[in-house]
CSV table of C-alpha atoms in Angstrom, one decimal:
chain,number,residue,atom,x,y,z
A,1,MET,CA,18.4,-39.6,-79.6
A,2,SER,CA,18.6,-42.0,-82.5
A,3,ALA,CA,15.8,-44.6,-83.0
A,4,GLY,CA,16.6,-48.0,-81.6
A,5,THR,CA,18.8,-46.8,-78.7
A,6,THR,CA,18.4,-49.1,-75.7
A,7,GLY,CA,19.3,-48.1,-72.2
A,8,THR,CA,19.5,-49.0,-68.5
A,9,VAL,CA,18.4,-46.6,-65.8
A,10,VAL,CA,20.3,-46.5,-62.5
A,11,LEU,CA,18.4,-45.1,-59.5
A,12,ASP,CA,21.2,-44.1,-57.1
A,13,ILE,CA,19.9,-42.8,-53.7
A,14,GLY,CA,22.8,-41.5,-51.7
A,15,LYS,CA,22.6,-40.0,-48.3
A,16,THR,CA,22.8,-36.4,-49.6
A,17,ASN,CA,21.4,-36.7,-53.2
A,18,ALA,CA,19.4,-39.0,-55.4
A,19,LYS,CA,20.3,-39.4,-59.0
A,20,LEU,CA,18.9,-41.1,-62.1
A,21,THR,CA,21.4,-42.0,-64.9
A,22,LEU,CA,20.5,-43.3,-68.3
A,23,ILE,CA,23.2,-45.5,-69.7
A,24,ASP,CA,23.4,-47.1,-73.2
A,25,ALA,CA,24.3,-50.7,-74.0
A,26,ALA,CA,28.0,-49.8,-74.3
A,27,GLY,CA,28.1,-48.3,-70.8
A,28,LYS,CA,28.0,-44.6,-72.0
A,29,THR,CA,26.0,-42.1,-70.0
A,30,LEU,CA,23.2,-40.6,-72.1
A,31,ALA,CA,21.5,-38.4,-69.4
A,32,GLU,CA,21.7,-37.7,-65.7
A,33,VAL,CA,19.4,-35.9,-63.3
A,34,ARG,CA,19.6,-35.4,-59.5
A,35,THR,CA,17.6,-34.1,-56.6
A,36,PRO,CA,18.3,-33.6,-52.8
A,37,ASN,CA,17.6,-36.6,-50.6
A,38,THR,CA,15.6,-34.8,-48.0
A,39,VAL,CA,14.7,-35.9,-44.5
A,40,ARG,CA,11.4,-34.9,-43.0
A,41,ARG,CA,11.1,-33.8,-39.4
A,42,ASP,CA,7.3,-34.2,-39.1
A,43,GLY,CA,5.7,-37.5,-38.1
A,44,PRO,CA,6.9,-39.8,-35.3
A,45,TYR,CA,10.6,-39.4,-36.0
A,46,PRO,CA,13.0,-38.0,-38.7
A,47,HIS,CA,12.4,-40.0,-41.9
A,48,HIS,CA,13.2,-40.1,-45.6
A,49,ASP,CA,10.7,-38.4,-47.9
A,50,THR,CA,10.0,-41.5,-49.9
A,51,GLU,CA,6.9,-40.0,-51.5
A,52,ARG,CA,8.7,-37.0,-52.9
A,53,LEU,CA,11.4,-39.3,-54.3
A,54,TRP,CA,8.8,-41.5,-55.8
A,55,SER,CA,7.1,-38.6,-57.6
A,56,TRP,CA,10.4,-37.3,-58.8
A,57,LEU,CA,11.4,-40.8,-60.0
A,58,LEU,CA,8.2,-41.2,-62.0
A,59,GLY,CA,8.4,-37.8,-63.5
A,60,GLN,CA,12.0,-38.3,-64.6
A,61,LEU,CA,11.3,-41.7,-66.0
A,62,ARG,CA,8.6,-40.1,-68.3
A,63,GLU,CA,11.3,-37.8,-69.7
A,64,LEU,CA,14.0,-40.5,-70.0
A,65,ALA,CA,11.5,-42.7,-71.8
A,66,ALA,CA,11.6,-40.3,-74.7
A,67,LEU,CA,15.4,-40.7,-75.1
A,68,ALA,CA,15.8,-44.4,-75.3
A,69,ASP,CA,14.1,-47.8,-75.0
A,70,ILE,CA,14.7,-48.4,-71.3
A,71,ARG,CA,15.1,-52.2,-70.8
A,72,ALA,CA,16.0,-52.3,-67.1
A,73,ILE,CA,16.1,-50.2,-63.9
A,74,VAL,CA,18.8,-50.9,-61.2
A,75,PRO,CA,18.3,-49.5,-57.7
A,76,VAL,CA,21.4,-48.5,-55.6
A,77,THR,CA,21.2,-46.9,-52.2
A,78,HIS,CA,23.0,-46.0,-49.0
A,79,GLY,CA,23.1,-48.5,-46.2
A,80,ALA,CA,21.7,-48.7,-42.7
A,81,THR,CA,18.2,-48.2,-44.0
A,82,ALA,CA,15.2,-50.5,-44.3
A,83,ALA,CA,11.5,-50.2,-44.9
A,84,LEU,CA,8.7,-52.0,-43.1
A,85,VAL,CA,5.9,-52.8,-45.5
A,86,ASP,CA,2.6,-54.7,-45.8
A,87,ASP,CA,0.9,-55.4,-49.1
A,88,ALA,CA,-0.4,-51.7,-49.3
A,89,GLY,CA,2.9,-50.0,-48.6
A,90,LEU,CA,4.9,-48.6,-45.7
A,91,VAL,CA,3.5,-49.3,-42.2
A,92,LEU,CA,5.9,-46.8,-40.7
A,93,PRO,CA,8.1,-44.1,-42.3
A,94,VAL,CA,11.6,-45.1,-43.3
A,95,PRO,CA,13.9,-43.8,-40.5
A,96,ASP,CA,16.9,-41.6,-41.1
A,97,TYR,CA,19.9,-43.4,-39.7
A,98,GLU,CA,21.2,-40.1,-38.2
A,99,HIS,CA,18.3,-40.1,-35.9
A,100,VAL,CA,19.0,-41.5,-32.4
A,101,PRO,CA,16.4,-44.2,-31.9
A,102,GLY,CA,15.0,-43.9,-28.4
A,103,ASP,CA,16.5,-42.9,-25.1
A,104,ALA,CA,19.2,-44.3,-22.8
A,105,THR,CA,16.9,-47.1,-21.7
A,106,ASP,CA,16.4,-48.2,-25.3
A,107,ALA,CA,20.2,-48.0,-25.9
A,108,ALA,CA,20.9,-50.1,-22.8
A,109,ARG,CA,18.4,-52.7,-23.9
A,110,TYR,CA,19.9,-52.9,-27.4
A,111,GLU,CA,23.4,-53.1,-26.1
A,112,ALA,CA,22.5,-56.2,-24.2
A,113,LEU,CA,21.0,-57.8,-27.3
A,114,ARG,CA,23.4,-56.9,-30.1
A,115,PRO,CA,25.8,-59.6,-31.3
A,116,ALA,CA,29.5,-59.4,-30.6
A,117,PHE,CA,31.8,-57.8,-33.1
A,118,ASP,CA,33.5,-61.1,-34.0
A,119,GLU,CA,30.1,-62.6,-34.9
A,120,SER,CA,28.6,-59.7,-36.9
A,121,GLY,CA,31.6,-57.7,-38.2
A,122,SER,CA,29.6,-54.7,-37.2
A,123,PRO,CA,31.2,-52.1,-34.9
A,124,GLN,CA,29.0,-50.4,-32.4
A,125,LEU,CA,28.0,-47.2,-34.1
A,126,PRO,CA,26.1,-44.0,-33.1
A,127,ALA,CA,22.5,-43.1,-33.8
A,128,GLY,CA,20.8,-45.6,-36.1
A,129,LEU,CA,23.9,-46.7,-38.1
A,130,ASN,CA,23.4,-50.2,-36.8
A,131,LEU,CA,20.2,-51.1,-38.5
A,132,GLY,CA,19.3,-53.7,-35.9
A,133,ARG,CA,19.0,-50.9,-33.4
A,134,GLN,CA,16.5,-49.1,-35.5
A,135,LEU,CA,14.4,-52.3,-35.9
A,136,ASP,CA,14.6,-53.1,-32.2
A,137,TRP,CA,13.4,-49.6,-31.3
A,138,LEU,CA,10.6,-49.6,-33.9
A,139,GLN,CA,9.3,-52.9,-32.6
A,140,ALA,CA,9.4,-51.7,-29.0
A,141,ARG,CA,8.0,-48.2,-29.7
A,142,PHE,CA,5.4,-49.0,-32.4
A,143,PRO,CA,4.4,-52.6,-31.6
A,144,ALA,CA,1.1,-52.6,-33.5
A,145,GLU,CA,2.6,-51.1,-36.7
A,146,PHE,CA,5.6,-53.5,-36.5
A,147,ALA,CA,3.2,-56.5,-36.1
A,148,ARG,CA,1.4,-55.4,-39.3
A,149,ALA,CA,4.6,-55.6,-41.4
A,150,ARG,CA,4.8,-58.4,-43.9
A,151,HIS,CA,8.4,-57.6,-45.0
A,152,VAL,CA,11.5,-55.8,-43.8
A,153,LEU,CA,13.0,-54.6,-47.1
A,154,MET,CA,16.5,-53.3,-47.4
A,155,TYR,CA,16.5,-49.9,-49.0
A,156,PRO,CA,17.5,-50.9,-52.6
A,157,GLN,CA,15.0,-53.7,-52.5
A,158,TYR,CA,12.3,-51.4,-51.2
A,159,TRP,CA,12.5,-49.4,-54.4
A,160,ALA,CA,12.7,-52.5,-56.5
A,161,TRP,CA,9.5,-53.8,-54.8
A,162,ARG,CA,7.7,-50.5,-55.5
A,163,LEU,CA,8.6,-50.8,-59.1
A,164,CYS,CA,7.8,-54.5,-59.7
A,165,GLY,CA,5.9,-55.8,-56.7
A,166,VAL,CA,8.5,-58.6,-55.9
A,167,ALA,CA,10.0,-58.6,-52.4
A,168,ALA,CA,13.6,-59.7,-52.0
A,169,SER,CA,16.6,-59.5,-49.7
A,170,GLU,CA,20.2,-59.0,-50.8
A,171,VAL,CA,23.5,-59.6,-49.0
A,172,THR,CA,25.4,-56.4,-49.6
A,173,SER,CA,22.8,-54.4,-47.6
A,174,LEU,CA,22.2,-57.2,-45.1
A,175,GLY,CA,25.9,-57.3,-44.4
A,176,CYS,CA,26.6,-53.6,-44.1
A,177,HIS,CA,27.1,-52.9,-40.3
A,178,THR,CA,23.6,-53.9,-39.6
A,179,ASP,CA,24.1,-56.4,-36.6
A,180,LEU,CA,21.7,-58.6,-38.6
A,181,TRP,CA,24.2,-60.9,-40.4
A,182,ARG,CA,27.0,-63.3,-39.8
A,183,PRO,CA,29.4,-62.5,-42.7
A,184,GLY,CA,31.7,-65.4,-41.9
A,185,GLU,CA,28.8,-67.9,-42.1
A,186,GLY,CA,26.5,-66.2,-44.5
A,187,GLY,CA,23.5,-66.4,-42.2
A,188,TRP,CA,21.3,-64.5,-39.7
A,189,SER,CA,22.9,-63.1,-36.5
A,190,SER,CA,21.9,-64.1,-33.0
A,191,LEU,CA,20.0,-60.8,-32.8
A,192,VAL,CA,17.7,-61.8,-35.7
A,193,GLU,CA,17.2,-65.3,-34.2
A,194,ARG,CA,16.5,-63.9,-30.7
A,195,HIS,CA,13.8,-61.5,-32.1
A,196,GLY,CA,12.4,-64.1,-34.5
A,197,TRP,CA,12.7,-61.6,-37.4
A,198,GLN,CA,13.8,-64.2,-40.0
A,199,LYS,CA,10.3,-64.6,-41.3
A,200,LEU,CA,10.1,-60.8,-42.1
A,201,PHE,CA,13.0,-60.9,-44.5
A,202,PRO,CA,11.9,-62.1,-48.0
A,203,PRO,CA,14.0,-64.7,-49.9
A,204,ARG,CA,17.6,-63.6,-50.7
A,205,ARG,CA,18.4,-62.9,-54.3
A,206,ASP,CA,21.6,-62.0,-56.1
A,207,ALA,CA,22.2,-58.3,-56.7
A,208,TRP,CA,22.1,-58.9,-60.4
A,209,ALA,CA,18.9,-61.0,-60.4
A,210,ARG,CA,15.9,-59.9,-62.4
A,211,LEU,CA,13.1,-59.7,-59.9
A,212,GLY,CA,10.3,-59.0,-62.4
A,213,THR,CA,9.0,-56.4,-64.8
A,214,LEU,CA,7.7,-52.9,-64.2
A,215,ARG,CA,4.2,-52.9,-62.7
A,216,PRO,CA,1.7,-52.4,-65.6
A,217,GLU,CA,0.2,-49.2,-64.2
A,218,LEU,CA,3.7,-47.7,-63.9
A,219,ALA,CA,4.6,-48.7,-67.4
A,220,ALA,CA,1.4,-47.0,-68.6
A,221,ASP,CA,2.1,-43.9,-66.5
A,222,THR,CA,5.8,-43.4,-67.5
A,223,GLY,CA,5.8,-44.6,-71.1
A,224,LEU,CA,8.3,-47.3,-70.4
A,225,ALA,CA,8.0,-50.7,-72.1
A,226,ALA,CA,5.9,-53.3,-70.3
A,227,GLY,CA,8.9,-55.6,-70.4
A,228,CYS,CA,11.2,-53.2,-68.6
A,229,GLU,CA,13.0,-55.4,-66.0
A,230,ILE,CA,13.7,-54.5,-62.4
A,231,VAL,CA,17.1,-55.7,-61.1
A,232,CYS,CA,17.4,-56.6,-57.4
A,233,GLY,CA,20.0,-53.9,-56.6
A,234,ILE,CA,22.9,-53.2,-54.3
A,235,HIS,CA,24.4,-51.2,-51.5
A,236,ASP,CA,26.2,-48.2,-53.0
A,237,SER,CA,29.8,-48.7,-51.8
A,238,ASN,CA,29.5,-52.3,-53.0
A,239,ALA,CA,28.5,-51.0,-56.4
A,240,SER,CA,31.7,-48.9,-56.4
A,241,LEU,CA,33.6,-52.1,-55.5
A,242,LEU,CA,32.1,-54.3,-58.2
A,243,ARG,CA,34.2,-53.4,-61.2
A,244,HIS,CA,37.4,-54.0,-59.2
A,245,LEU,CA,36.1,-57.1,-57.6
A,246,LEU,CA,35.4,-58.7,-61.0
A,247,THR,CA,38.9,-57.9,-62.3
A,248,LEU,CA,40.8,-58.8,-59.1
A,249,GLN,CA,42.4,-61.9,-60.4
A,250,SER,CA,44.0,-60.1,-63.3
A,251,SER,CA,44.7,-56.7,-61.5
A,252,GLY,CA,46.0,-58.0,-58.1
A,253,PRO,CA,45.2,-56.8,-54.6
A,254,CYS,CA,44.0,-53.2,-54.2
A,255,THR,CA,42.1,-50.9,-51.9
A,256,VAL,CA,39.0,-49.2,-53.3
A,257,LEU,CA,38.1,-45.8,-51.9
A,258,SER,CA,34.3,-45.2,-52.3
A,259,THR,CA,34.0,-41.4,-51.8
A,260,GLY,CA,30.9,-39.3,-51.2
A,261,THR,CA,29.1,-38.4,-48.0
A,262,TRP,CA,31.1,-41.4,-46.6
A,263,VAL,CA,34.7,-42.3,-47.5
A,264,ILE,CA,34.9,-46.1,-47.3
A,265,ALA,CA,38.2,-47.9,-47.8
A,266,ALA,CA,37.5,-51.5,-48.9
A,267,ALA,CA,40.6,-53.8,-49.0
A,268,LEU,CA,40.4,-56.4,-51.7
A,269,GLY,CA,43.1,-58.8,-50.7
A,270,SER,CA,45.2,-56.0,-49.4
A,271,ALA,CA,44.5,-55.8,-45.6
A,272,THR,CA,47.2,-57.1,-43.3
A,273,LYS,CA,45.9,-56.0,-39.9
A,274,PRO,CA,42.9,-57.4,-37.8
A,275,LEU,CA,39.7,-55.3,-37.7
A,276,ALA,CA,39.5,-52.9,-34.8
A,277,GLU,CA,35.9,-52.1,-33.8
A,278,ALA,CA,36.9,-48.9,-32.0
A,279,GLN,CA,38.3,-47.4,-35.3
A,280,ASP,CA,35.0,-47.9,-37.2
A,281,MET,CA,36.4,-50.9,-39.1
A,282,LEU,CA,33.9,-53.4,-40.3
A,283,ALA,CA,33.4,-56.4,-42.5
A,284,ASN,CA,31.1,-55.5,-45.3
A,285,CYS,CA,29.7,-58.3,-47.6
A,286,ASN,CA,30.4,-58.1,-51.3
A,287,VAL,CA,27.9,-59.3,-54.0
A,288,PHE,CA,29.1,-62.9,-53.5
A,289,GLY,CA,28.6,-62.8,-49.8
A,290,ASP,CA,32.3,-62.7,-48.9
A,291,ALA,CA,33.5,-60.4,-46.1
A,292,VAL,CA,35.6,-57.4,-47.1
A,293,PRO,CA,37.7,-55.6,-44.5
A,294,CYS,CA,36.7,-51.9,-44.5
A,295,ILE,CA,37.2,-48.7,-42.6
A,296,ARG,CA,35.4,-45.4,-43.1
A,297,PHE,CA,34.8,-41.9,-42.1
A,298,MET,CA,32.2,-39.3,-43.1
A,299,GLY,CA,34.6,-37.6,-45.5
A,300,GLY,CA,32.2,-35.8,-47.8
A,301,ARG,CA,30.3,-34.3,-44.8
A,302,GLU,CA,33.6,-33.3,-43.1
A,303,PHE,CA,35.0,-31.8,-46.3
A,304,GLY,CA,31.9,-29.6,-46.6
A,305,ALA,CA,32.1,-28.5,-43.0
A,306,LEU,CA,35.6,-27.2,-43.6
A,307,ALA,CA,35.3,-25.9,-47.2
A,308,GLY,CA,31.8,-24.6,-47.2
A,309,GLU,CA,28.8,-25.3,-49.3
A,310,ARG,CA,30.4,-24.2,-52.5
A,311,PRO,CA,34.1,-25.1,-52.2
A,312,ALA,CA,36.4,-22.7,-54.0
A,313,ALA,CA,39.1,-23.6,-56.5
A,314,PHE,CA,42.6,-23.5,-55.0
A,315,THR,CA,46.2,-23.7,-56.2
A,316,ALA,CA,49.4,-25.5,-55.2
A,317,ALA,CA,50.5,-22.3,-53.6
A,318,ASP,CA,47.5,-22.4,-51.2
A,319,VAL,CA,48.4,-25.9,-50.2
A,320,GLU,CA,52.1,-25.1,-49.7
A,321,ARG,CA,51.2,-22.1,-47.6
A,322,LEU,CA,49.0,-24.1,-45.2
A,323,ILE,CA,51.8,-26.7,-44.8
A,324,ALA,CA,54.4,-24.1,-44.2
A,325,ARG,CA,52.2,-22.4,-41.6
A,326,GLN,CA,51.4,-25.7,-40.0
A,327,THR,CA,47.7,-24.9,-40.2
A,328,MET,CA,46.0,-28.3,-39.5
A,329,ALA,CA,42.4,-29.5,-39.3
A,330,LEU,CA,42.1,-32.2,-36.6
A,331,PRO,CA,39.3,-34.7,-36.4
A,332,CYS,CA,36.5,-34.7,-36.5
A,333,PHE,CA,33.9,-32.5,-38.2
A,334,ALA,CA,31.0,-34.9,-38.4
A,335,GLU,CA,28.9,-36.3,-35.5
A,336,THR,CA,28.6,-39.8,-37.0
A,337,GLY,CA,31.1,-42.6,-37.3
A,338,GLY,CA,34.8,-42.7,-38.2
A,339,PRO,CA,38.0,-43.7,-36.4
A,340,PHE,CA,37.9,-40.5,-34.3
A,341,ALA,CA,34.1,-40.5,-33.5
A,342,GLY,CA,33.2,-38.5,-30.5
A,343,ARG,CA,36.0,-36.0,-30.8
A,344,VAL,CA,35.2,-32.3,-31.7
A,345,GLY,CA,37.1,-31.1,-34.7
A,346,ARG,CA,39.4,-28.0,-34.5
A,347,VAL,CA,41.8,-26.0,-36.6
A,348,ASP,CA,45.3,-25.6,-35.1
A,349,GLY,CA,47.6,-22.8,-36.2
A,350,GLU,CA,46.8,-19.7,-38.2
A,351,LEU,CA,43.2,-20.0,-39.6
A,352,PRO,CA,42.6,-20.1,-43.4
A,353,GLN,CA,42.4,-16.6,-44.8
A,354,THR,CA,40.4,-17.2,-48.0
A,355,ASP,CA,37.8,-19.5,-49.4
A,356,ALA,CA,40.6,-21.1,-51.5
A,357,GLU,CA,42.6,-21.8,-48.4
A,358,ARG,CA,39.5,-23.3,-46.7
A,359,ALA,CA,39.0,-25.7,-49.6
A,360,ALA,CA,42.8,-26.5,-49.6
A,361,LEU,CA,42.6,-27.3,-45.9
A,362,ALA,CA,39.6,-29.5,-46.3
A,363,THR,CA,41.5,-31.4,-49.0
A,364,LEU,CA,44.5,-31.8,-46.8
A,365,TYR,CA,42.3,-33.1,-44.0
A,366,VAL,CA,40.5,-35.8,-46.1
A,367,VAL,CA,43.8,-36.9,-47.6
A,368,LEU,CA,45.3,-37.3,-44.1
A,369,MET,CA,42.2,-39.1,-42.8
A,370,THR,CA,42.3,-41.5,-45.8
A,371,ASP,CA,46.0,-42.1,-45.3
A,372,HIS,CA,45.3,-42.9,-41.6
A,373,CYS,CA,42.6,-45.4,-42.7
A,374,LEU,CA,44.9,-47.1,-45.1
A,375,GLY,CA,47.5,-47.5,-42.5
A,376,ALA,CA,45.0,-48.8,-39.9
A,377,LEU,CA,43.9,-51.5,-42.3
A,378,GLY,CA,47.4,-52.4,-43.3
A,379,ALA,CA,46.3,-51.8,-46.9
A,380,ALA,CA,49.0,-52.5,-49.4
A,381,GLY,CA,49.1,-52.2,-53.2
A,382,ARG,CA,47.2,-50.0,-55.5
A,383,VAL,CA,44.6,-47.5,-54.3
A,384,VAL,CA,41.6,-46.8,-56.5
A,385,VAL,CA,39.6,-43.6,-55.9
A,386,GLU,CA,35.9,-43.8,-56.9
A,387,GLY,CA,33.1,-41.3,-56.5
A,388,ALA,CA,32.9,-37.7,-55.6
A,389,PHE,CA,36.6,-37.1,-54.8
A,390,THR,CA,37.6,-38.0,-58.4
A,391,ALA,CA,36.6,-34.4,-59.2
A,392,ASN,CA,39.2,-33.0,-56.8
A,393,PRO,CA,42.5,-32.9,-58.8
A,394,TRP,CA,44.6,-32.6,-55.7
A,395,PHE,CA,43.2,-35.6,-53.7
A,396,GLY,CA,44.9,-38.5,-55.6
A,397,PRO,CA,48.3,-36.8,-56.1
A,398,LEU,CA,48.6,-35.8,-52.4
A,399,LEU,CA,47.5,-39.2,-51.2
A,400,ALA,CA,50.1,-40.8,-53.5
A,401,GLY,CA,52.7,-38.4,-52.2
A,402,LEU,CA,52.4,-39.6,-48.6
A,403,ALA,CA,54.0,-43.0,-49.2
A,404,GLU,CA,57.0,-44.0,-51.4
A,405,GLY,CA,55.8,-46.0,-54.3
A,406,ARG,CA,52.1,-45.8,-53.5
A,407,GLU,CA,50.2,-46.2,-56.7
A,408,VAL,CA,46.9,-44.2,-56.8
A,409,THR,CA,44.5,-44.4,-59.7
A,410,VAL,CA,41.3,-42.3,-60.2
A,411,SER,CA,38.2,-43.8,-61.7
A,412,ASP,CA,36.4,-42.4,-64.7
A,413,ASP,CA,33.1,-42.9,-62.8
A,414,SER,CA,32.5,-39.7,-60.9
A,415,SER,CA,29.6,-41.2,-58.9
A,416,GLY,CA,31.4,-44.4,-57.9
A,417,THR,CA,28.2,-46.4,-58.3
A,418,THR,CA,27.0,-45.9,-61.8
A,419,CYS,CA,29.4,-48.4,-63.5
A,420,GLY,CA,28.8,-51.0,-60.8
A,421,ALA,CA,25.0,-50.7,-61.1
A,422,TRP,CA,25.3,-51.0,-64.9
A,423,LEU,CA,27.4,-54.1,-64.6
A,424,LEU,CA,24.6,-55.7,-62.6
A,425,ASP,CA,22.3,-55.3,-65.6
A,426,ALA,CA,25.1,-56.4,-68.0
A,427,TRP,CA,26.1,-59.3,-65.8
A,428,GLY,CA,28.7,-61.5,-67.3
A,429,ARG,CA,30.4,-58.7,-69.4
A,430,GLU,CA,34.0,-58.1,-68.7
A,431,PRO,CA,34.4,-54.6,-67.1
A,432,GLU,CA,36.9,-52.2,-68.5
A,433,ALA,CA,39.7,-50.9,-66.3
A,434,GLY,CA,38.3,-47.3,-66.2
A,435,ALA,CA,41.0,-45.8,-63.9
A,436,LEU,CA,44.0,-43.6,-64.7
A,437,PRO,CA,47.1,-43.4,-62.5
A,438,VAL,CA,48.0,-40.0,-61.0
A,439,THR,CA,51.4,-38.5,-60.5
A,440,ALA,CA,52.4,-38.3,-56.9
A,441,TRP,CA,52.8,-34.8,-55.4
A,442,ALA,CA,54.7,-34.2,-52.2
A,443,PRO,CA,54.8,-30.5,-51.5
A,444,PRO,CA,57.7,-29.3,-49.3
A,445,GLY,CA,57.3,-30.6,-45.8
A,446,TRP,CA,54.3,-32.8,-46.7
A,447,ARG,CA,55.3,-36.0,-44.9
A,448,ALA,CA,56.6,-34.1,-41.9
A,449,TYR,CA,53.2,-32.3,-41.8
A,450,ARG,CA,51.5,-35.7,-41.9
A,451,ASP,CA,53.6,-36.9,-39.0
A,452,ALA,CA,52.8,-33.8,-37.0
A,453,TRP,CA,49.1,-34.2,-37.8
A,454,ARG,CA,49.2,-37.8,-36.6
A,455,ALA,CA,50.8,-36.8,-33.3
A,456,ALA,CA,48.3,-34.0,-32.8
A,457,ALA,CA,45.3,-36.3,-33.7
A,458,GLY,CA,46.6,-39.1,-31.5
A,459,ALA,CA,46.9,-41.2,-34.6
A,460,ALA,CA,50.6,-41.9,-34.6
C-alpha cells in the first residue's frame, strides 16, 4: 500500500458472519476479511461469542493498520440485540435473538405488557426478535445482574463503547421491531416507561456522530493512530438504505431490498398499503428517525435450506425445466419471522434432480417471496437490490420479469452495508448512484407459475 493512504474500517456484524472492510477516502475497498458469527450454547442461555469476535477484531486491526492510516471505525450490526453493561463490561452474555426467552408464563406476562402495534410499529415476533421481550425476561430471570447494569447498549453501540469508552444510543437500532420505541413520536414506548428503563439507555446520538477516539491501550495494541475516531454506528439494513435515502429527492420513490440472512423490503415513498402486523410488516426508523414501511422474510436462511451449504451454479434451462414441471417450493423454510411464519415449507411436484436444480428452485422461491412482499406493501417504482443476492445473476432479472415495466437495479455493494457505513464517516458527501439496471427475464410460463404459487401458498 502506498504511503499516505488513509482509510475507514467498517465492522459489519451480520447474523451469520462478521466482516471487516478497509475503505479508502474515495470509497474503494482496499481489504476485506470475515469470520463466522458464532452462538455459544454454554452459560445461562444461547449467546453471542463476543470475546471471540473481540479477539478477531483486534487481530485483524493489527494487520489492517499496516495497509493504511486508519482514521475511523464504523460499527454496523444486525438488529434485535443489546448488551447490558456496567463500567467493567458485560453483566450478562448478549442473548441470541433466535433463543426463546423463558416459558409460556414469561410469554404471557410479556404479551400483557407489550405496546400495541399502532404505537410501536413492531409486529409480535417469535423467539427474541422483539428486543423488549429479551430485556423483560432478563430482568425477571436475572434480577441481581440486571440491577447491576449501568447501560443497555444497542449492538452497534456496544462495539463502539468497547472501542472508545463512550456510551450512546441510536435510533435505527432502537426503532427496529424492538417494542421499545414510538416511531411516530420519536420517543420511548409505554413498555419502557412502565419498566422505568429510560435511565438505562445512554443519550441518543446520530448514527454519523463521532463518539470519541480509540482507547489508548487499544491504539497501542493494534498500531492504529491514537486519534482514530469511533463513529456511533447503525443497524445493518438501515446502512443499506442510506445511499438511497440521501438521493431520494433526485431519484424518486423506490423500494430497497436489503438481502442477506434476512431480506428486508424498505419502501422509500413507494408504499401504498397500510402495514399488516400478521405479515411481518413493521415500521423501521431511518437515520433521521423517520418511520419507513418494511416487510421481511428470512430469505438467506431459506435459500440455504433449499440450495444447500454450497449452492451450485445453474442455467436458464434448469429454471425453465422447474417451471415447466411446476416444481414449487412453498413457504416457509425458516423458523423465524416472515409473512408465512409458523408454516412448514414443502416442495410440490417432482423434486429437484440435481444440485443445479436445487439452487434454481431456491432462487425461484426467494424471487416469489420478494414479489409477494412488494405486493403486500403496495410498493411501486424502482426496486434496488442490495447485499448478498446481488451475486445471484438470476434474482434481479426474474424479479423484473414478474411485473410489466418493473425496473430493478442491482447495487455494486455486495454486502449492502459497506457503502452506507462509509457514508457515515464521510457524512455530507454526495453518494454515487452505484446501481445498474437489469434486463427483465420472463421464462415461458413464469407469471402463470407465480399465480399458481400464490394460490398454493395462500398468498393470492
